[in-house]
C-alpha positions in Angstrom: 171.6 92.5 85.9 169.9 92.6 89.4 167.6 89.2 90.3 163.9 90.4 90.6 162.4 89.9 94.1 159.2 89.2 93.5 156.9 87.4 96.5 157.9 83.9 97.6 161.4 84.6 96.6 163.9 84.0 99.6 165.5 87.4 100.4 169.0 87.4 99.7 169.9 90.0 103.0 168.2 90.5 106.0 166.5 93.7 106.5 163.4 96.2 105.8 161.7 95.6 102.1 159.9 98.2 100.6 157.5 97.4 97.2 158.7 99.4 94.2 156.3 102.0 93.7 155.6 102.6 97.6 153.8 101.0 100.6 154.4 99.7 103.8 158.1 97.9 104.9 158.4 94.7 106.1 161.1 93.0 108.1 162.7 89.3 106.3 165.3 87.8 107.3 167.8 86.2 105.2 166.4 83.2 103.6 162.8 83.5 104.3 160.6 84.1 101.2 159.1 87.4 100.5 155.5 88.2 101.1 152.9 88.5 99.0 152.6 92.3 97.7 149.9 94.9 98.6 149.0 94.5 94.6 149.5 91.9 91.4 153.4 92.0 89.8 154.8 93.5 93.2 158.5 93.7 93.3 160.7 94.0 96.3 163.7 96.0 97.1 165.8 96.0 100.5 165.4 99.6 101.6 167.4 99.1 104.9 169.2 96.3 105.6 170.5 94.9 108.7 173.8 96.0 109.9 175.1 93.3 111.5 176.9 89.8 109.8 173.4 88.4 108.7 172.5 91.6 106.4 175.6 91.8 104.3 175.3 90.4 101.0 
């Protein structure tokens, strides 16, 4: 099962993250914490991984 990416969780890879269910994308570097979401219970998903060595899992 995939790890839940909730606000405050360190990003496993660099890239563009979007809240599941829709919303604005945010850029988060690998290891930086994901920001608060637009609504309670937000989970993030990486929709556009960075295409350099940092963005690879």
